[in-house]
Coordinates of C-alpha atoms in Angstrom, one line a residue:
M1 CA 0.0 -0.1 0.1
P2 CA 1.6 3.4 -0.8
A3 CA 2.5 5.6 2.0
G4 CA -0.2 7.9 3.0
R5 CA -3.0 5.9 1.4
S6 CA -5.9 4.8 3.5
A7 CA -6.6 1.0 3.8
T8 CA -9.6 1.3 1.2
G9 CA -7.0 2.6 -1.4
A10 CA -9.0 5.9 -1.8
S11 CA -6.9 9.4 -1.6
L12 CA -7.7 13.1 -1.7
T13 CA -8.7 15.0 -4.4
E14 CA -6.1 17.4 -5.5
A15 CA -8.4 20.4 -4.1
Q16 CA -8.4 18.9 -0.8
R17 CA -4.7 18.1 -1.1
R18 CA -3.7 21.7 -2.1
A19 CA -6.1 22.9 0.9
A20 CA -4.4 20.5 3.5
V21 CA -0.9 21.7 2.6
G22 CA -2.2 25.3 2.8
L23 CA -3.8 24.9 5.9
W24 CA -0.7 23.0 7.2
R25 CA 1.4 26.0 6.3
V26 CA -0.4 28.5 7.8
A27 CA -1.0 26.8 10.9
A28 CA 2.8 26.4 11.4
E29 CA 3.4 30.1 11.0
A30 CA 0.5 30.6 13.7
L31 CA 2.2 28.4 15.9
A32 CA 5.6 30.0 15.3
A33 CA 4.2 33.4 16.0
G34 CA 2.3 32.4 19.3
V35 CA -0.5 34.4 20.9
T36 CA 1.9 37.4 21.5
A37 CA 2.3 37.7 17.8
G38 CA -1.1 36.0 16.7
G39 CA -2.8 39.3 15.9
A40 CA -5.4 40.0 12.8
V41 CA -2.8 39.2 10.3
V42 CA -2.4 35.8 11.6
Q43 CA -6.1 35.0 12.5
A44 CA -7.2 36.4 8.7
E45 CA -4.6 33.7 7.2
L46 CA -5.9 30.9 9.4
L47 CA -9.4 31.9 8.8
R48 CA -8.7 31.9 5.2
A49 CA -7.2 28.6 5.3
A50 CA -10.4 27.4 6.9
H51 CA -12.6 28.7 4.2
T52 CA -10.7 27.0 1.6
A53 CA -10.6 23.6 3.5
R54 CA -14.5 23.9 3.9
L55 CA -15.0 24.6 -0.2
A56 CA -12.6 21.4 -0.4
G57 CA -14.9 19.5 1.6
L58 CA -12.7 19.3 4.9
P59 CA -15.0 20.0 7.4
R60 CA -12.9 18.8 10.3
A61 CA -9.9 20.6 9.2
E62 CA -12.1 23.8 9.1
A63 CA -13.3 23.2 12.7
A64 CA -9.8 22.8 14.1
A65 CA -8.8 26.0 12.6
L66 CA -11.7 27.9 13.7
R67 CA -11.0 26.5 17.4
V68 CA -7.5 27.9 17.0
V69 CA -8.7 31.3 15.9
R70 CA -11.1 31.3 18.8
G71 CA -8.7 30.4 21.3
L72 CA -6.0 33.2 19.9
R73 CA -8.6 36.0 20.3
A74 CA -9.7 34.7 23.7
A75 CA -6.0 34.4 24.8
R76 CA -5.3 38.1 23.4
G77 CA -8.2 39.5 24.8
Q78 CA -7.5 37.8 28.2
Q79 CA -11.0 36.6 28.3
A80 CA -12.3 34.6 31.5
G81 CA -12.1 30.9 31.5
Q82 CA -9.4 31.0 28.5
R83 CA -7.0 28.2 29.3
L84 CA -3.3 28.0 27.6
G85 CA -3.7 24.0 27.8
A86 CA -6.8 24.3 26.1
L87 CA -5.4 26.3 23.0
T88 CA -2.3 24.1 23.1
E89 CA -4.5 21.2 22.6
A90 CA -6.5 22.9 19.8
F91 CA -2.8 23.6 17.7
R92 CA -2.1 20.1 18.1
E93 CA -5.5 19.0 16.7
L94 CA -5.0 21.5 13.9
L95 CA -1.6 20.5 13.1
R96 CA -2.2 16.6 13.2
T97 CA -5.0 16.9 11.1
A98 CA -3.7 19.1 8.5
A99 CA -0.4 17.0 8.5
L100 CA -2.3 13.7 8.0
L101 CA -4.5 15.3 5.3
A102 CA -1.7 16.8 3.2
A103 CA 0.1 13.1 3.4
D104 CA -3.1 12.1 1.4
R105 CA -4.7 10.1 4.3
A106 CA -8.2 10.0 3.2
D107 CA -9.9 8.5 6.1
P108 CA -13.3 9.8 6.8
A109 CA -12.5 10.3 10.4
L110 CA -10.1 12.9 9.3
T111 CA -12.2 14.6 6.2
G112 CA -14.9 14.9 8.9
T113 CA -18.9 15.5 7.8
A114 CA -20.4 18.7 7.4
R115 CA -23.5 17.6 9.0
R116 CA -24.5 14.5 11.7
A117 CA -25.7 11.8 9.3
Y118 CA -28.4 9.8 10.4
A119 CA -29.2 6.4 9.3
P120 CA -32.1 3.9 9.5
G121 CA -31.9 2.1 12.7
G122 CA -35.4 -0.1 12.5
S123 CA -36.9 -0.6 15.3
L124 CA -35.4 -0.3 18.8
Q125 CA -36.1 -0.8 22.5
V126 CA -34.2 1.5 24.8
Y127 CA -34.3 1.7 28.4
G128 CA -33.2 5.2 30.2
L129 CA -30.0 5.1 32.7
C130 CA -29.9 8.7 33.7
R131 CA -30.0 12.3 32.5
E132 CA -27.1 14.7 31.9
P133 CA -27.1 18.5 32.1
V134 CA -25.4 20.2 29.0
L135 CA -23.5 23.3 29.4
S136 CA -21.2 25.0 26.7
A137 CA -18.8 27.8 26.8
T138 CA -20.8 29.0 23.6
G139 CA -24.2 29.5 25.1
Y140 CA -25.7 26.7 24.5
G141 CA -27.8 24.6 27.1
G142 CA -29.7 21.4 27.5
V143 CA -30.0 17.9 28.4
V144 CA -28.6 14.4 26.8
T145 CA -30.4 11.1 28.4
H146 CA -28.4 8.1 28.3
L147 CA -30.3 5.0 27.2
L148 CA -29.3 1.3 26.7
A149 CA -30.7 -1.4 24.4
P150 CA -31.2 -5.0 25.6
D151 CA -28.0 -6.2 23.9
G152 CA -26.0 -3.5 25.8
A153 CA -25.7 -1.1 22.8
A154 CA -25.6 2.3 24.0
Y155 CA -27.8 5.5 22.5
S156 CA -28.6 8.8 23.6
L157 CA -31.1 11.6 23.2
S158 CA -30.3 15.2 23.4
D159 CA -32.1 18.4 23.9
V160 CA -29.5 21.3 23.3
R161 CA -30.2 24.7 22.0
P162 CA -29.0 28.2 22.7
G163 CA -30.3 29.7 26.2
G164 CA -27.0 28.5 28.7
L165 CA -27.6 28.0 32.2
A166 CA -31.3 28.5 32.2
R167 CA -32.0 26.1 29.6
A168 CA -29.7 23.5 31.0
R169 CA -31.7 23.6 34.1
G170 CA -35.2 23.5 32.3
A171 CA -34.2 21.1 29.7
G172 CA -34.3 18.2 32.6
T173 CA -38.3 18.3 32.7
A174 CA -38.6 19.5 28.9
S175 CA -40.9 17.1 26.5
V176 CA -39.2 14.4 24.5
A177 CA -39.4 15.4 21.0
L178 CA -39.6 11.8 19.3
G179 CA -42.1 9.9 17.3
G180 CA -44.7 11.6 19.9
A181 CA -43.8 9.9 23.2
V182 CA -45.6 11.4 25.8
L183 CA -42.7 11.6 28.2
D184 CA -40.3 14.3 29.6
H185 CA -36.4 14.0 30.0
A186 CA -36.8 12.9 33.5
G187 CA -39.7 10.3 32.6
L188 CA -37.3 8.7 30.0
A189 CA -34.2 8.7 32.3
R190 CA -36.0 6.3 34.5
G191 CA -38.7 4.7 31.6
G192 CA -37.9 3.4 28.2
L193 CA -39.4 3.6 24.7
R194 CA -40.2 1.1 21.8
I195 CA -38.9 2.8 18.7
V196 CA -40.1 2.1 14.9
G197 CA -38.6 3.5 12.3
A198 CA -35.7 4.9 14.2
T199 CA -32.8 6.9 12.8
V200 CA -29.4 6.9 14.8
S201 CA -26.4 8.5 14.2
P202 CA -22.8 7.1 14.2
E203 CA -22.2 8.1 17.7
G204 CA -25.6 6.7 18.9
R205 CA -27.7 9.6 19.0
L206 CA -31.3 9.3 18.3
G207 CA -33.1 11.3 15.4
A208 CA -36.5 12.8 15.6
G209 CA -37.5 12.3 11.8
R210 CA -40.8 12.2 10.3
G211 CA -41.4 8.7 10.0
V212 CA -40.3 7.7 13.5
K213 CA -43.1 6.5 16.5
A214 CA -42.2 6.1 19.8
T215 CA -44.4 4.3 22.5
P216 CA -43.3 4.8 26.4
L217 CA -41.9 1.6 28.0
R218 CA -41.8 0.6 32.1
G219 CA -38.2 1.4 33.2
I220 CA -35.5 -1.0 34.5
P221 CA -33.5 -0.9 37.9
W222 CA -29.5 -0.9 37.4
T223 CA -30.0 -4.1 39.3
D224 CA -31.4 -5.6 36.1
E225 CA -30.0 -6.3 32.9
P226 CA -28.9 -4.8 30.8
A227 CA -27.8 -2.1 33.3
A228 CA -26.4 -4.9 35.6
A229 CA -23.6 -5.3 33.4
L230 CA -22.3 -1.9 33.6
F231 CA -21.4 -2.4 37.4
A232 CA -20.3 -6.4 36.9
R233 CA -16.5 -5.9 36.1
P234 CA -13.9 -4.0 37.9
A235 CA -13.6 -0.2 36.4
A236 CA -9.9 -0.7 35.2
E237 CA -10.7 -4.1 33.4
A238 CA -13.5 -2.2 31.8
L239 CA -11.9 0.9 30.9
A240 CA -8.8 -1.6 29.3
D241 CA -11.1 -3.9 27.4
R242 CA -13.4 -1.0 25.8
P243 CA -12.5 -0.2 22.0
A244 CA -10.9 3.2 21.9
D245 CA -13.1 6.2 21.4
P246 CA -12.4 8.3 18.8
E247 CA -10.1 11.4 19.7
D248 CA -12.6 14.0 19.3
A249 CA -15.6 11.8 21.2
E250 CA -16.5 11.6 24.7
P251 CA -15.7 8.1 26.6
A252 CA -18.7 5.9 26.9
L253 CA -20.0 5.3 30.2
L254 CA -18.3 3.6 33.1
G255 CA -20.1 2.0 36.2
C256 CA -18.7 0.8 39.5
E257 CA -19.5 0.3 43.3
V258 CA -17.5 2.5 45.8
A259 CA -17.0 3.5 49.1
V260 CA -16.8 7.2 50.1
V261 CA -13.5 8.2 51.5
G262 CA -14.2 12.0 51.6
A263 CA -14.3 15.4 50.1
A264 CA -11.1 17.0 48.4
G265 CA -12.1 20.6 47.5
E266 CA -15.3 20.4 45.0
H267 CA -14.2 16.9 44.4
L268 CA -15.3 13.7 46.3
L269 CA -12.8 10.7 46.6
V270 CA -13.9 7.3 46.7
R271 CA -12.7 4.1 46.7
E272 CA -13.7 0.9 44.4
L273 CA -15.0 -1.9 46.4
R274 CA -12.3 -4.5 45.2
P275 CA -9.2 -5.5 46.9
G276 CA -6.3 -3.0 46.1
A277 CA -8.5 -0.7 44.1
P278 CA -6.8 2.9 43.9
L279 CA -8.5 6.4 45.1
L280 CA -11.0 7.4 42.4
R281 CA -11.5 11.3 42.2
L282 CA -15.3 12.2 41.3
R283 CA -15.0 15.3 39.6
P284 CA -18.1 17.3 38.2
A285 CA -18.5 18.2 34.6
H286 CA -20.0 21.1 35.2
P287 CA -19.3 22.7 38.7
H288 CA -21.9 25.6 38.4
P289 CA -23.4 26.4 41.8
E290 CA -26.6 26.5 40.1
L291 CA -26.7 22.9 38.9
A292 CA -27.2 20.4 41.4
R293 CA -24.2 18.3 41.0
T294 CA -21.8 20.1 43.3
A295 CA -23.9 20.4 46.0
N296 CA -24.8 16.7 45.8
L297 CA -21.3 15.5 45.8
R298 CA -20.6 17.8 48.8
R299 CA -23.4 16.0 50.7
L300 CA -22.0 12.6 49.6
G301 CA -18.7 13.6 51.1
S302 CA -20.1 14.2 54.5
Y303 CA -20.7 10.4 54.7
P304 CA -17.5 8.3 54.8
G305 CA -17.8 4.8 54.2
L306 CA -21.1 5.4 52.5
R307 CA -21.4 2.6 49.5
L308 CA -22.6 4.0 46.3
R309 CA -23.1 2.7 42.6
V310 CA -21.7 5.4 40.6
L311 CA -22.4 5.7 36.7
G312 CA -20.0 8.4 35.1
R313 CA -17.7 9.1 32.3
P314 CA -13.9 8.5 32.8
D315 CA -11.8 11.8 32.3
L316 CA -8.9 10.3 30.1
D317 CA -7.2 13.8 30.9
R318 CA -6.9 13.0 34.7
A319 CA -5.5 10.4 36.7
A320 CA -8.2 8.0 38.2
T321 CA -10.9 10.7 37.4
L322 CA -14.7 10.0 36.8
S323 CA -17.0 12.5 35.9
P324 CA -20.3 11.2 37.8
L325 CA -23.6 11.5 36.0
A326 CA -26.0 9.3 38.4
V327 CA -25.5 7.4 41.8
G328 CA -27.4 4.8 43.4
P329 CA -27.5 2.4 46.5
V330 CA -25.3 -0.8 46.4
P331 CA -27.7 -4.1 46.5
G332 CA -27.5 -5.7 49.6
A333 CA -25.3 -3.0 51.3
E334 CA -26.7 -1.8 54.9
Y335 CA -24.8 1.6 54.6
T336 CA -26.1 2.8 51.3
L337 CA -28.6 5.3 49.8
R338 CA -32.3 5.1 50.6
L339 CA -33.7 6.7 47.6
P340 CA -37.7 6.9 46.6
E341 CA -39.4 4.3 45.0
E342 CA -40.3 6.5 42.3
W343 CA -36.4 7.4 41.3
L344 CA -35.8 3.6 40.6
G345 CA -32.8 3.1 42.3
R346 CA -30.8 5.9 41.1
A347 CA -30.6 9.9 41.5
D348 CA -29.3 12.1 38.7
L349 CA -26.7 14.2 40.2
G350 CA -26.9 17.0 37.6
Y351 CA -31.0 17.5 38.4
D352 CA -31.8 15.4 41.5
R353 CA -31.1 16.9 45.0
L354 CA -29.9 14.7 47.8
Q355 CA -31.6 15.3 51.3
G356 CA -31.2 14.0 54.6
V357 CA -33.7 11.4 53.9
H358 CA -32.1 9.6 51.4
F359 CA -29.3 8.8 53.7
P360 CA -28.9 6.1 56.2
P361 CA -30.7 6.6 59.4
G362 CA -28.4 8.0 62.2
A363 CA -25.5 9.3 59.5
A364 CA -24.7 12.7 60.7
A365 CA -23.4 15.2 58.2
E366 CA -22.3 18.0 60.9
P367 CA -19.4 19.0 61.3
A368 CA -18.1 18.6 58.0
P369 CA -14.9 16.1 57.9
E370 CA -11.5 17.0 57.1
P371 CA -10.4 16.9 53.4
A372 CA -9.7 13.2 52.7
P373 CA -6.0 12.6 51.5
T374 CA -5.3 12.2 48.0
G375 CA -2.6 10.2 47.9
P376 CA -0.1 10.0 45.0
D377 CA -0.9 11.1 41.5
P378 CA 1.0 9.4 38.7
L379 CA 0.4 12.1 36.3
A380 CA 1.0 14.9 38.5
D381 CA 4.3 13.4 39.9
S382 CA 5.5 12.8 36.6
P383 CA 8.1 14.9 35.2
L384 CA 6.2 15.2 31.9
W385 CA 5.3 18.7 33.1
R386 CA 8.7 19.8 31.5
V387 CA 7.4 19.1 28.3
R388 CA 4.0 20.4 28.7
R389 CA 5.5 23.6 30.1
L390 CA 7.5 23.9 27.0
L391 CA 4.8 23.2 24.6
E392 CA 2.8 25.7 26.2
T393 CA 5.6 28.3 26.2
G394 CA 5.6 27.9 22.4
V395 CA 1.8 28.4 22.1
A396 CA 1.9 31.5 24.3
G397 CA 5.3 33.3 23.0
G398 CA 5.8 31.4 20.0
R399 CA 9.2 29.9 18.5
R400 CA 11.3 32.8 19.9
A401 CA 10.1 31.8 23.4
V402 CA 10.9 28.3 23.2
A403 CA 14.6 29.0 21.7
E404 CA 15.1 31.4 24.8
A405 CA 13.6 29.1 27.5
A406 CA 16.2 26.3 26.2
R407 CA 18.8 28.7 26.4
G408 CA 18.4 28.9 30.0
A409 CA 19.9 25.4 31.0
E410 CA 21.8 22.8 29.8
P411 CA 19.4 20.1 28.1
L412 CA 21.0 17.5 30.4
A413 CA 19.8 19.5 33.8
A414 CA 16.6 20.6 31.9
Y415 CA 15.5 17.0 30.6
G416 CA 17.6 14.7 33.0
P417 CA 14.6 13.9 35.2
L418 CA 12.8 12.7 32.2
R419 CA 15.7 10.6 31.1
R420 CA 16.0 9.2 34.9
A421 CA 12.2 8.5 35.2
G422 CA 12.6 6.3 31.8
L423 CA 10.9 8.9 29.5
T424 CA 14.0 9.0 27.1
G425 CA 11.3 9.5 24.0
A426 CA 9.8 12.7 25.7
A427 CA 13.7 13.9 26.6
E428 CA 14.9 13.7 23.2
L429 CA 11.5 14.9 21.5
A430 CA 11.7 17.8 23.9
A431 CA 15.5 18.7 23.2
A432 CA 15.0 18.3 19.4
L433 CA 12.1 21.0 19.6
A434 CA 14.2 23.1 21.5
A435 CA 17.3 22.9 19.0
E436 CA 14.9 23.4 16.2
A437 CA 13.3 26.6 17.4
D438 CA 17.0 27.9 17.7
R439 CA 17.7 27.0 14.3
R440 CA 17.9 30.2 12.4
P441 CA 20.7 29.7 9.9
R442 CA 21.5 32.6 8.0
D443 CA 23.4 33.1 4.7
G444 CA 26.2 35.5 4.0
F445 CA 24.2 38.7 4.2
G446 CA 22.5 37.7 7.2
R447 CA 19.4 36.8 5.7
L448 CA 17.5 33.6 6.9
A449 CA 18.7 30.7 4.7
D450 CA 15.4 28.7 5.7
P451 CA 12.4 31.2 6.9
S452 CA 9.9 28.3 6.8
A453 CA 8.4 27.2 10.0
E454 CA 7.4 24.0 9.0
G455 CA 10.5 22.3 10.4
Y456 CA 9.4 23.8 13.7
A457 CA 6.0 22.7 13.4
H458 CA 7.1 19.1 12.8
A459 CA 9.1 19.2 15.9
W460 CA 6.5 20.7 18.1
L461 CA 3.8 18.4 16.9
S462 CA 5.8 15.6 17.4
A463 CA 6.6 16.3 21.1
A464 CA 2.9 17.1 21.4
T465 CA 2.0 13.9 20.2
H466 CA 4.2 11.9 22.1
L467 CA 3.3 13.9 25.2
A468 CA -0.4 13.3 24.8
A469 CA 0.2 9.4 24.4
A470 CA 2.3 9.1 27.6
E471 CA -0.2 11.1 29.7
R472 CA -3.2 8.9 28.4
S473 CA -0.9 5.8 29.2
L474 CA -0.1 7.2 32.9
V475 CA -3.8 8.0 33.0
S476 CA -4.9 4.3 32.2
A477 CA -2.4 2.8 34.8
S478 CA -3.9 5.0 37.5
W479 CA -7.0 2.9 37.1
A480 CA -5.0 -0.2 38.0
P481 CA -5.2 -2.1 41.4
A482 CA -1.8 -2.3 43.5
P483 CA 0.5 -4.9 42.2
D484 CA 0.2 -7.1 45.5
A485 CA -3.3 -6.8 45.7

């Protein structure tokens, strides 16, 4: 198979290849400029290249370029909530996508789709698991209700529109717009649907086409199949065996049975009810005080030793961290939740508010317990932060900032901790990036002999890609039980 071609033998059109090459060059120049020099001219070039990519039929590349432009504007305007790490990730995604497309990689995952395609799904029977509030930085708000089919296939039904926080709060009890079903999202999260003529996206989202008909079904508790299978395996085993999620997709839901250890700031520390299990951190995806999730986690943290079933989404950017969506009692446990019968054995943390009556009798929530010890964090304790700092320095100050940072210390002193920790690949790539940033050959007249920023962009992307893979490996290892367990 020729290099750069997809497994099916397809290739990009000439217009797509030219657009990808042009986007790569513009992205490389924007990276070399950094936030400090990424003003109107740099942003205009990125927008022009993004427009060309859209006309050529490369919507994913266009979206990646637009994310970088928005990040540059927010960083230069010092907008609240703007994180340098997010802009660094946006640059990595843009450069990776443009580089692969420029190499004639015609995979549909790289080219993307302009609109989410819904395909006929026939007749489906789905049962509610929980509902999740959605709140975006762009002003959208709503709800996603997660569903499960008898064969274990995951589906979801979303209702997200402009409206921000108010929309996210109200959508939890909004009517379900699917085939005339007389249910709201609260009822669907604890109920089910029999759907005829279903339309389904590749991500499992259910569509509401004209021919879709839906009939309400009685819900199932988490103790019955197919929901019970989510809690049947150790979390580390389930996380390791699941198929790899697309890079831009949210991880699939994960269930586990845990015991509360205590609060750690706005987070909750728990330990899985299995020998040698590590501490897990429950971290709310949207810690807005107007949503119920943060208050619910704070109340749960007041009951150390409480047994819980937790359903959430693993956070693949943080060690042993789960973004919880719903909780329920552990079957057969005495010191566990006491939920109303109509809640069907679970509480949606984003909408349902846990009260004192929902906890075991005699348990007191006051005074507030001391913060729980967090234990070692393999990701935070790793010297990989040196590579991330170098990459973020390049995004903030451009190529010149990376070169100046490298001149401040000998390479062995700067990257020796990486080598001593066995991270020799990261050390070599960081050193290569620093060397490339400082490589500015000139001719006999003092002019730059190689003014292109593409070599620097390749070095930066190599280091960023290696860092992402190394951090993902450490995160996966943080879920594993202790070796002597």
